[in-house]
Tab-separated table of C-alpha atoms in Angstrom:
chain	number	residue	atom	x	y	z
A	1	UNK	CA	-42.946	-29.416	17.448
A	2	UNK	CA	-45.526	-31.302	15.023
A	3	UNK	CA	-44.537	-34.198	13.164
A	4	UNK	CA	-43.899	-34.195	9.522
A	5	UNK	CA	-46.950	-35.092	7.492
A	6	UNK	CA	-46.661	-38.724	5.691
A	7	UNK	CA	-47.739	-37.897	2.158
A	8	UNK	CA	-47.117	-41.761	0.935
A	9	UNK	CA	-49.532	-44.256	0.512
A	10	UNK	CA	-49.408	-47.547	2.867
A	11	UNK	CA	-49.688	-50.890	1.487
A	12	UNK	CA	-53.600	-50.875	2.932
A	13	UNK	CA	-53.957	-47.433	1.281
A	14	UNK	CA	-53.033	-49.121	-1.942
A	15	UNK	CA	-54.774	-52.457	-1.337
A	16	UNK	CA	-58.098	-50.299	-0.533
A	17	UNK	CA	-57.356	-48.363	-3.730
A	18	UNK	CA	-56.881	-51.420	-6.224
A	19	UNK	CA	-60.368	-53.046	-4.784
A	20	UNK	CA	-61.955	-49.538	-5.007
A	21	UNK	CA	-61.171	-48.970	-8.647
A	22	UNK	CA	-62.237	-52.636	-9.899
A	23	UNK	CA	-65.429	-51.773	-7.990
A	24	UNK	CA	-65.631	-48.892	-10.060
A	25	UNK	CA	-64.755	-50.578	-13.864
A	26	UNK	CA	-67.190	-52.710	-13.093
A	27	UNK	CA	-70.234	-50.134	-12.063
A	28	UNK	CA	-69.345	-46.606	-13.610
A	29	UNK	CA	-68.211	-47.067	-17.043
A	30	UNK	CA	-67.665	-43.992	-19.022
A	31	UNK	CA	-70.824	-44.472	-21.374
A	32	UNK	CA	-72.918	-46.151	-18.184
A	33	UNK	CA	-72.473	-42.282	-16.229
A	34	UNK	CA	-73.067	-40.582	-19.434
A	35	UNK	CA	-75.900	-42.272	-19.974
A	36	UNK	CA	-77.336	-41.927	-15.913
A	37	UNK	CA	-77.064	-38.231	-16.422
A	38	UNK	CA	-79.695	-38.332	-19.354
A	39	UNK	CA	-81.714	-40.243	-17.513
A	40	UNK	CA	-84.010	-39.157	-14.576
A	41	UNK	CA	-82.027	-41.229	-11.826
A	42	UNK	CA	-78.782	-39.181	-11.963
A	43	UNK	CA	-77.234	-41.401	-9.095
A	44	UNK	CA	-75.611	-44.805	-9.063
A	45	UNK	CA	-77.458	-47.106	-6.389
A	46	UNK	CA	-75.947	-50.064	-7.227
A	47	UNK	CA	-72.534	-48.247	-7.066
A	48	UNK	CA	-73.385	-47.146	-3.865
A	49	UNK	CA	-74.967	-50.176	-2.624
A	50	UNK	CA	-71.625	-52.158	-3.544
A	51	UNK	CA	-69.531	-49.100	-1.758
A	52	UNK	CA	-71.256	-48.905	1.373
A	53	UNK	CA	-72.462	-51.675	1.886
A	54	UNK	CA	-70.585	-54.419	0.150
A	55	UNK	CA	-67.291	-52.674	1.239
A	56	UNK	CA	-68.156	-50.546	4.008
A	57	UNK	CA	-66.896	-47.546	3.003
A	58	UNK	CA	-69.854	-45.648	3.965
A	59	UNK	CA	-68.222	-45.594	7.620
A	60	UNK	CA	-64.596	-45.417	7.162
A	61	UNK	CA	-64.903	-41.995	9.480
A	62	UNK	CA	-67.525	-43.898	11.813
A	63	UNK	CA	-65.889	-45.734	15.327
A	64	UNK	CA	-66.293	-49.371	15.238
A	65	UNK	CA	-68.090	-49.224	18.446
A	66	UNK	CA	-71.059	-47.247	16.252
A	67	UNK	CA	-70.791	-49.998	13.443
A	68	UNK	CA	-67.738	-48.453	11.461
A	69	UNK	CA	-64.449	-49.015	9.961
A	70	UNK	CA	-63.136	-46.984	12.369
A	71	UNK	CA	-60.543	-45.369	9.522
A	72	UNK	CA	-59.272	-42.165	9.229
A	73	UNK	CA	-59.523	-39.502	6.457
A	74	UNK	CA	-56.662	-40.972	4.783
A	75	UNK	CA	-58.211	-43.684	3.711
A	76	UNK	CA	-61.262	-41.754	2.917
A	77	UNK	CA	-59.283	-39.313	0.595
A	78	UNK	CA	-57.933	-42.746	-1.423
A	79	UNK	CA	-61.326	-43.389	-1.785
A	80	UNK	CA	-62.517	-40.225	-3.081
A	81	UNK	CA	-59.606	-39.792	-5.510
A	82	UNK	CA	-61.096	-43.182	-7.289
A	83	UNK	CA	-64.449	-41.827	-7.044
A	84	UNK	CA	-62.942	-38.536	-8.933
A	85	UNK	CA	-61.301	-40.321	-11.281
A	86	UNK	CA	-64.796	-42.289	-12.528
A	87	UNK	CA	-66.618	-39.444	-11.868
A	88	UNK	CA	-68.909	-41.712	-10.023
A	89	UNK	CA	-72.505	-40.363	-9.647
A	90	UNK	CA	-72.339	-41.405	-5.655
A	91	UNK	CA	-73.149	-39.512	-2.605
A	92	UNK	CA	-70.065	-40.531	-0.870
A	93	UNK	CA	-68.401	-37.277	-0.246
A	94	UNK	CA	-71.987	-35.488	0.762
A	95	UNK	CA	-73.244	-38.695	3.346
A	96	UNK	CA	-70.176	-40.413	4.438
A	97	UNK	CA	-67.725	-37.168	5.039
A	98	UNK	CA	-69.892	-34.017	5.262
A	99	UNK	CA	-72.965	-35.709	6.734
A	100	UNK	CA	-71.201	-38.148	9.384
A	101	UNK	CA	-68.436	-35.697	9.990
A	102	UNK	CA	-71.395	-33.562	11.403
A	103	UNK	CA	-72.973	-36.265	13.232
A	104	UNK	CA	-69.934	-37.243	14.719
A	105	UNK	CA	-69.874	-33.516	15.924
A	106	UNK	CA	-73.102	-33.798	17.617
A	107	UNK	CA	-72.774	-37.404	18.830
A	108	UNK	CA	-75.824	-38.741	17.258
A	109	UNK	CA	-74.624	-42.463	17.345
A	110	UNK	CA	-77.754	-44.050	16.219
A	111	UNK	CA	-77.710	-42.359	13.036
A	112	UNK	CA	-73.936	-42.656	12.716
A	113	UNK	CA	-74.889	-46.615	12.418
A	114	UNK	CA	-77.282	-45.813	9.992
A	115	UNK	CA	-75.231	-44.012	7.280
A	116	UNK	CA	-71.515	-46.082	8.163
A	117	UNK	CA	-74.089	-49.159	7.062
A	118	UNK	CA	-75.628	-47.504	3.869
A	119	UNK	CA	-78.919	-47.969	4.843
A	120	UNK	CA	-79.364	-44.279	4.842
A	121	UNK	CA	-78.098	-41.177	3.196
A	122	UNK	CA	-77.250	-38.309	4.537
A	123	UNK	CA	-77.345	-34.942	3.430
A	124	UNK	CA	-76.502	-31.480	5.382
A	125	UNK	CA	-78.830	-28.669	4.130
A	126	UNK	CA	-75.781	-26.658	3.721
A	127	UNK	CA	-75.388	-25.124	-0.169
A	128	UNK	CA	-72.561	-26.725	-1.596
A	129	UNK	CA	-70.739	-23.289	-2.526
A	130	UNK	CA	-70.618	-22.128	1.489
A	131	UNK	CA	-66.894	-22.117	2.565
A	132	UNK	CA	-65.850	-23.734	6.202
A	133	UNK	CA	-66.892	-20.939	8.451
A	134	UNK	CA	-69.023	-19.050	6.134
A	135	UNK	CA	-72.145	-18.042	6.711
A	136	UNK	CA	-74.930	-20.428	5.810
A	137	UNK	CA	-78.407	-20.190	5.606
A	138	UNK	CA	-80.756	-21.220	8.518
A	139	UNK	CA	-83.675	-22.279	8.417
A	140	UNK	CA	-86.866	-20.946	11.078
A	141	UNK	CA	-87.430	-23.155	14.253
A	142	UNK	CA	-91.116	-22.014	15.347
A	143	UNK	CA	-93.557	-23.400	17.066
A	144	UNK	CA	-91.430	-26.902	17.440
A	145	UNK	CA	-91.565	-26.956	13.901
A	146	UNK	CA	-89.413	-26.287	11.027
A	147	UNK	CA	-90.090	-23.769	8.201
A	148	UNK	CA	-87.566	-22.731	5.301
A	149	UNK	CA	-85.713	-23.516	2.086
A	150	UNK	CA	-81.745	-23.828	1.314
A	151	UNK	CA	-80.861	-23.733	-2.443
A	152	UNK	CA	-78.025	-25.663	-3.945
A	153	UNK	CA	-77.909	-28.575	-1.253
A	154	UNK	CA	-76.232	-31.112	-3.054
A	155	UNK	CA	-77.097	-34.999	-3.194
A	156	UNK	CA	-80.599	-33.719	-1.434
A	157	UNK	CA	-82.249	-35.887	-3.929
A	158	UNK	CA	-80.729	-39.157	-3.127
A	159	UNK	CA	-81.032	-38.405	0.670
A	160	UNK	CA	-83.035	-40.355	3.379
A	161	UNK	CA	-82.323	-37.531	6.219
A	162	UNK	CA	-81.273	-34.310	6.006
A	163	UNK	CA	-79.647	-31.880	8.790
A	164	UNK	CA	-80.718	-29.037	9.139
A	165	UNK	CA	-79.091	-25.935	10.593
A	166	UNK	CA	-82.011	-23.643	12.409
A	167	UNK	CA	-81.913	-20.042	13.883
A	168	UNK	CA	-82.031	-21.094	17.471
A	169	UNK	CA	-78.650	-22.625	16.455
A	170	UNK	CA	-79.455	-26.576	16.566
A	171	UNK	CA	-78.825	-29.222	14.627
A	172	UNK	CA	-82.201	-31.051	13.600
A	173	UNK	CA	-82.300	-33.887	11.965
A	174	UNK	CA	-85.626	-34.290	9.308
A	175	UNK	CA	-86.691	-37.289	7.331
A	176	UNK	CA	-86.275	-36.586	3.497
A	177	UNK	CA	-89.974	-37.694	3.313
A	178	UNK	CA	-90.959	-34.891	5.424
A	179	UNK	CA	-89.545	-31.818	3.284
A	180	UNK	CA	-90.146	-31.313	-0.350
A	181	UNK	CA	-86.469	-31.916	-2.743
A	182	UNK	CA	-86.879	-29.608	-5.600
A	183	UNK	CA	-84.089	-30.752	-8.252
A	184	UNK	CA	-82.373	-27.298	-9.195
A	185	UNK	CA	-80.707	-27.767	-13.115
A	186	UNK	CA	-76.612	-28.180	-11.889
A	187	UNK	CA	-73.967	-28.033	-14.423
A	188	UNK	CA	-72.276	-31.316	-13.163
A	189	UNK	CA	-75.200	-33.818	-13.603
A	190	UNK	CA	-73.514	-36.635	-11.581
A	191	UNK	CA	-73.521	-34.108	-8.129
A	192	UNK	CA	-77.012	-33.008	-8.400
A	193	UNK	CA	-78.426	-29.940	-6.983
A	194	UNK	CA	-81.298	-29.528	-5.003
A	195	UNK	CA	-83.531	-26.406	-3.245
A	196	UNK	CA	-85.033	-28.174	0.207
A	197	UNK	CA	-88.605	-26.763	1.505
A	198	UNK	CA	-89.693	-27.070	4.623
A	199	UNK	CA	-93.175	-26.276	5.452
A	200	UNK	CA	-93.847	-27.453	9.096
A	201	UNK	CA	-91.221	-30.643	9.180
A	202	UNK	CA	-90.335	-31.909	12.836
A	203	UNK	CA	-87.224	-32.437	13.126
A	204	UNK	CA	-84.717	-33.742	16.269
A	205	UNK	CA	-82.533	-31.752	17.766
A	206	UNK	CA	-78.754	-33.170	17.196
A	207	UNK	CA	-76.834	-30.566	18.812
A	208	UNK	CA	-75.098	-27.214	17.940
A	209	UNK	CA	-75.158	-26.065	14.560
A	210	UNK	CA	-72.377	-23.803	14.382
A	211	UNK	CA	-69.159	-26.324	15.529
A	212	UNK	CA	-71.072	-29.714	13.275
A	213	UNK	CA	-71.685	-27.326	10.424
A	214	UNK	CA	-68.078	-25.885	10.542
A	215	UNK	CA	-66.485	-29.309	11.004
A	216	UNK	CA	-68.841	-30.763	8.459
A	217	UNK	CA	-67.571	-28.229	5.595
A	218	UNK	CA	-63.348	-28.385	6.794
A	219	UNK	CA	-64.015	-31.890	6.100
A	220	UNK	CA	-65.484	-31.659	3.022
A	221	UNK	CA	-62.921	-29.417	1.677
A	222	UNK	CA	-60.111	-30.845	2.414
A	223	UNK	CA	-61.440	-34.083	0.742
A	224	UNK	CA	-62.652	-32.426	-2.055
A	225	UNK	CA	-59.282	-31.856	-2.562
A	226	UNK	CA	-58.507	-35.422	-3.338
A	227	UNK	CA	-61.467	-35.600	-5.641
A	228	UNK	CA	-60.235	-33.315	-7.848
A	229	UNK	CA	-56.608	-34.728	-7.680
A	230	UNK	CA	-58.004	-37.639	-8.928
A	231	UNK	CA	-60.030	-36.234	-11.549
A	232	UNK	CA	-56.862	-34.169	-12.749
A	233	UNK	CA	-54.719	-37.678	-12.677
A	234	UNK	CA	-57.364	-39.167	-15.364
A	235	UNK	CA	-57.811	-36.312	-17.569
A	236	UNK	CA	-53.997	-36.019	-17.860
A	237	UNK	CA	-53.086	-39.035	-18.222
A	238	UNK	CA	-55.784	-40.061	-21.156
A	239	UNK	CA	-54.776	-37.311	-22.635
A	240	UNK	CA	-51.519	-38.462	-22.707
A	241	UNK	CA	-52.543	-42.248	-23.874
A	242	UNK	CA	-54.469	-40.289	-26.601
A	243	UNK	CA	-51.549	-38.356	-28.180
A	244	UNK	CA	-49.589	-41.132	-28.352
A	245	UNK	CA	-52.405	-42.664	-30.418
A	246	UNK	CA	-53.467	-40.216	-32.265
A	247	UNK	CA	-51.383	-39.137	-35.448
A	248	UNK	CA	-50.911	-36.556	-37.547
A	249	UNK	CA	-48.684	-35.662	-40.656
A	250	UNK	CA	-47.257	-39.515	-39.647
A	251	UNK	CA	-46.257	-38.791	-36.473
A	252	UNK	CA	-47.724	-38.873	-32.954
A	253	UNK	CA	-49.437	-35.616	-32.247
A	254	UNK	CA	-47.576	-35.905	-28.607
A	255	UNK	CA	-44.593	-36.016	-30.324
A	256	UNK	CA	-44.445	-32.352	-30.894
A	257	UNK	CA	-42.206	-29.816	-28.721
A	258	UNK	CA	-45.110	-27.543	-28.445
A	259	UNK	CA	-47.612	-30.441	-26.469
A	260	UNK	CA	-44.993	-31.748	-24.539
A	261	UNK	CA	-44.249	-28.629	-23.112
A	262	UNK	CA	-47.648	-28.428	-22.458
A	263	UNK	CA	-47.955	-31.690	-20.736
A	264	UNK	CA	-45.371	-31.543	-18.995
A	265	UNK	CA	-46.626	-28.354	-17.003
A	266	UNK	CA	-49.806	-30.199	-16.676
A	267	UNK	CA	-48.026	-32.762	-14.732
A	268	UNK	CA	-46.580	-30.531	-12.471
A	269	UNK	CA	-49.338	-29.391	-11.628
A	270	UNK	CA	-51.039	-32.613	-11.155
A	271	UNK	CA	-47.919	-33.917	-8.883
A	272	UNK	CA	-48.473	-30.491	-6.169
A	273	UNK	CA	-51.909	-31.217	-6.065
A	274	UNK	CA	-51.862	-34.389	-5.337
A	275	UNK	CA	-49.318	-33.392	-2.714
A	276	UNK	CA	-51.506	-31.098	-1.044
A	277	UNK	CA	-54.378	-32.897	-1.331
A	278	UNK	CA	-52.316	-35.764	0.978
A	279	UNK	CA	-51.431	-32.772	3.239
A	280	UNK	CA	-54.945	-32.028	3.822
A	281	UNK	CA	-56.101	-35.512	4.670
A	282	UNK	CA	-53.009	-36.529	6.902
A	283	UNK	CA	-53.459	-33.333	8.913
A	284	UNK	CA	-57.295	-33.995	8.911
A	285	UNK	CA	-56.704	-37.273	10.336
A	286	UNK	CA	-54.095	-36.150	13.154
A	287	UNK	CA	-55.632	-32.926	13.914
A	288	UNK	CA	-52.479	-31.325	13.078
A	289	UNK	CA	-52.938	-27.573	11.854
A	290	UNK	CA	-56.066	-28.975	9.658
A	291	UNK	CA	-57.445	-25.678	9.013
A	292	UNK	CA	-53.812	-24.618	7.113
A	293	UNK	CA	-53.794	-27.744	5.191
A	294	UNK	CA	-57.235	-27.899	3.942
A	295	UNK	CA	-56.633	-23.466	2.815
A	296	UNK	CA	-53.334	-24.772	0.776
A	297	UNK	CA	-55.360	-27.696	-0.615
A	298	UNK	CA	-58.415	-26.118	-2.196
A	299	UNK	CA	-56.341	-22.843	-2.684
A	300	UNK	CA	-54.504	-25.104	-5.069
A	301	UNK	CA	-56.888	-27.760	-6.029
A	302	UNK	CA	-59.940	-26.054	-8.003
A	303	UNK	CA	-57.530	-24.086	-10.544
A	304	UNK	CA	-55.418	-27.097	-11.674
A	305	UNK	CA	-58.208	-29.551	-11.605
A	306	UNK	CA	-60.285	-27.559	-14.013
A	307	UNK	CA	-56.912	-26.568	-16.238
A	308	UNK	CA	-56.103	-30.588	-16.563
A	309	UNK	CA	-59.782	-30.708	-17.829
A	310	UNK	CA	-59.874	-28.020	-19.692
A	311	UNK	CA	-56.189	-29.093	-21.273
A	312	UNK	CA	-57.792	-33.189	-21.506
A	313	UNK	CA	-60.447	-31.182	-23.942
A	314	UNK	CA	-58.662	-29.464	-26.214
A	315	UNK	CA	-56.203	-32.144	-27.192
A	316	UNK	CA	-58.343	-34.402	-27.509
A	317	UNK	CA	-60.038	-32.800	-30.465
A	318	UNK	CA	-62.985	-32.717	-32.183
A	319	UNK	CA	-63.535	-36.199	-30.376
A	320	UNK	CA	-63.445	-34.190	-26.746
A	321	UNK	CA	-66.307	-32.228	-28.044
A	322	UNK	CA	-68.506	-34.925	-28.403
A	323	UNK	CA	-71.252	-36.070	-26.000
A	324	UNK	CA	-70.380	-39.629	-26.256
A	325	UNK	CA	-66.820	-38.711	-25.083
A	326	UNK	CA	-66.529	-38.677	-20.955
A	327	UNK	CA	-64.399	-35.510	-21.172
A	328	UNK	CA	-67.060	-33.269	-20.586
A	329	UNK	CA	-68.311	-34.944	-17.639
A	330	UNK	CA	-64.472	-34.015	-15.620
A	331	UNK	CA	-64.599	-30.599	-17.277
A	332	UNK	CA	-68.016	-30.052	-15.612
A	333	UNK	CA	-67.258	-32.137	-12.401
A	334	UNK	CA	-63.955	-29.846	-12.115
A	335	UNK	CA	-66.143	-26.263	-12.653
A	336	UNK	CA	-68.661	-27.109	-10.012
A	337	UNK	CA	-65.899	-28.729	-7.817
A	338	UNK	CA	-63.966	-25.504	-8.177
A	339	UNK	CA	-66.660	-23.597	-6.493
A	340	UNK	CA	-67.935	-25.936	-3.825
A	341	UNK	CA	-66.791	-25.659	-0.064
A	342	UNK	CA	-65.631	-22.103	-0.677
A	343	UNK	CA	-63.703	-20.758	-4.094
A	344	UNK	CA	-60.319	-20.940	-4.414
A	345	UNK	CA	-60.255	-17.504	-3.580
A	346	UNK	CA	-61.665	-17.851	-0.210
A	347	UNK	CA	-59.446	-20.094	0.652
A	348	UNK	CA	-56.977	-18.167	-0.114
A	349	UNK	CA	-58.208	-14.962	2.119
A	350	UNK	CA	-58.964	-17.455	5.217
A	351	UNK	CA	-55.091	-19.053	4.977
A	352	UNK	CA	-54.044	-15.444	5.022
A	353	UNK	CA	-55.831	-14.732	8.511
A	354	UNK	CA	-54.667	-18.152	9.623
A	355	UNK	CA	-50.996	-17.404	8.901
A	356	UNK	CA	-51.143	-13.952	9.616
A	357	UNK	CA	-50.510	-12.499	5.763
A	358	UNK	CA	-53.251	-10.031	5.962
A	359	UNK	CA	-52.869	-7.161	3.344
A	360	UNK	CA	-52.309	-4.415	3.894
């Protein structure tokens, strides 16, 4: 019989958490990410620089013996729910979960030093929309040589090396400098898109493809999940801080029946997500039916996190149609969350094959 999953924080969970977010105040202010995105550098080095390298959060999944924290996803997912809530243009999800989890599928320990340091960046040349267990693109292996292009590989243009799935069903590793990174126009500017070309790269074989890739993408989406919980915890409550601000006919707009109905709805919502999200990255980090917990997660996750946004716009105004004001970026971060690592929908279809609720 499994043991119950632990959906509390620990005092290091909340220790990491308080260091993470005045990381974060300091580095991705509101107007500082708004202001990256119009700019032709949509990611954050210094952010990342201070993450990965100042805290070492790059290789919380990474054994110590390969120059890690030696962590587990738990702490990972408190991470990630900061890096939601500042929308912080980082590749931290895309290098140091996707990325290692697949190296640490293949055993490639020299770059699993490499990216737990932050001296590189990894990216899988996987598009961000392909579900654990879907089918992915592959690129041609011919020759010793690698020829190809993926769409919609995300954080490609912030990465050092990418890994690359081929049709003789390895792994290969291939220096960024060695394919051509085609920005692609992506509705969340602060999680880039990007169509890789190759045209001849060498690359070096890693491993299989099929068990990294697979592990790569579980691991994604269940963290993704606590991405979005964050997001949904900031949108929710500013909106909240807002209405108690904001006033109309004298009163408090959140004073009215109508809103707080409304919000409190939203927080329900907000509470089970968070809940799942936890689910997903205790049972990630015990092994413990992982494959059930990330399906609930991201069946759950995408729809709330974009409603919270969507809800954070609307009461906020005519203000929360503005540029200037960081709603848009969540609203946008949620849309093109909601769709990465599989849709809520395919989730939903793979936990009914897992628990055996196949319609008829």
């Amino acid at each position: 019989m499994s043991a119950q999953p632990d959906l509390l924080y620990s005092e290091e969970e909340e220790a990491l958490r308080a260091a993470v977010r005045d990381l974060l105040a300091d580095h991705c202010d509101a107007s500082g990410v708004i202001a990256r995105t119009e700019s032709g550098a949509p990611h954050d080095r210094a952010a990342w620089k201070a993450l990965a390298d100042g805290m070492g959060l790059a290789g919380l999944l990474v054994p110590e013996s390969l120059g890690g924290q030696g962590a587990t996803h738990r702490e990972a997912a408190v991470v990630l729910e900061e890096l939601g809530r500042a929308v912080a243009p980082v590749p931290y999800l895309t290098s140091a979960v996707v990325a290692t989890e697949a190296l640490l599928a293949c055993g490639a320990d020299d770059l699993l030093g490499e990216l737990a340091s932050g001296r590189r960046i990894g990216a899988l040349a996987v598009a961000l929309n392909i579900a654990p267990g879907g089918a992915y693109k592959a690129v041609r292996h011919e020759g010793g040589v690698l020829h190809g292009e993926v769409t919609g590989v995300a954080d490609a243009v912030a990465a050092d090396v990418l890994l690359v799935p081929a049709d003789d069903g390895g792994l290969y590793a291939v220096d960024a400098t060695a394919a051509t990174v085609t920005p692609q126009v992506s509705l969340d500017l602060t999680r880039p898109l990007a169509t890789v070309t190759l045209d001849g790269a060498t690359g070096r074989l890693l491993g299989d493809a099929e068990p990294a890739v697979r592990r790569a993408l579980r691991a994604g989406a269940g963290l993704l999940a606590s991405e979005q919980s964050g997001l949904a915890e900031w949108t929710l409550t500013e909106t909240v801080r807002y209405l108690k601000e904001r006033k109309q006919f004298n009163r408090p707009v959140g004073g009215f029946q109508a809103l707080k109905h409304r919000l409190a709805q939203l927080w329900l919502e907000v509470v089970n997500l968070r809940a799942a999200a936890r689910n997903a990255a205790d049972a990630l980090s015990t092994g413990e039916d992982a494959d059930v917990a990330v399906a609930v997660a991201q069946a759950f996750a995408a729809p709330v996190a974009v409603h919270a946004a969507e809800e954070a716009l609307q009461l906020h105004g005519g203000i929360g149609m503005t540029w200037e004001h960081p709603v848009h970026l969540y609203l946008k971060r949620a849309k093109a969350d909601s769709i990465a690592y599989g849709t809520a929908g395919a989730h939903r279809e793979a936990l009914a094959g897992l628990v055996d609720l196949q319609a008829p």
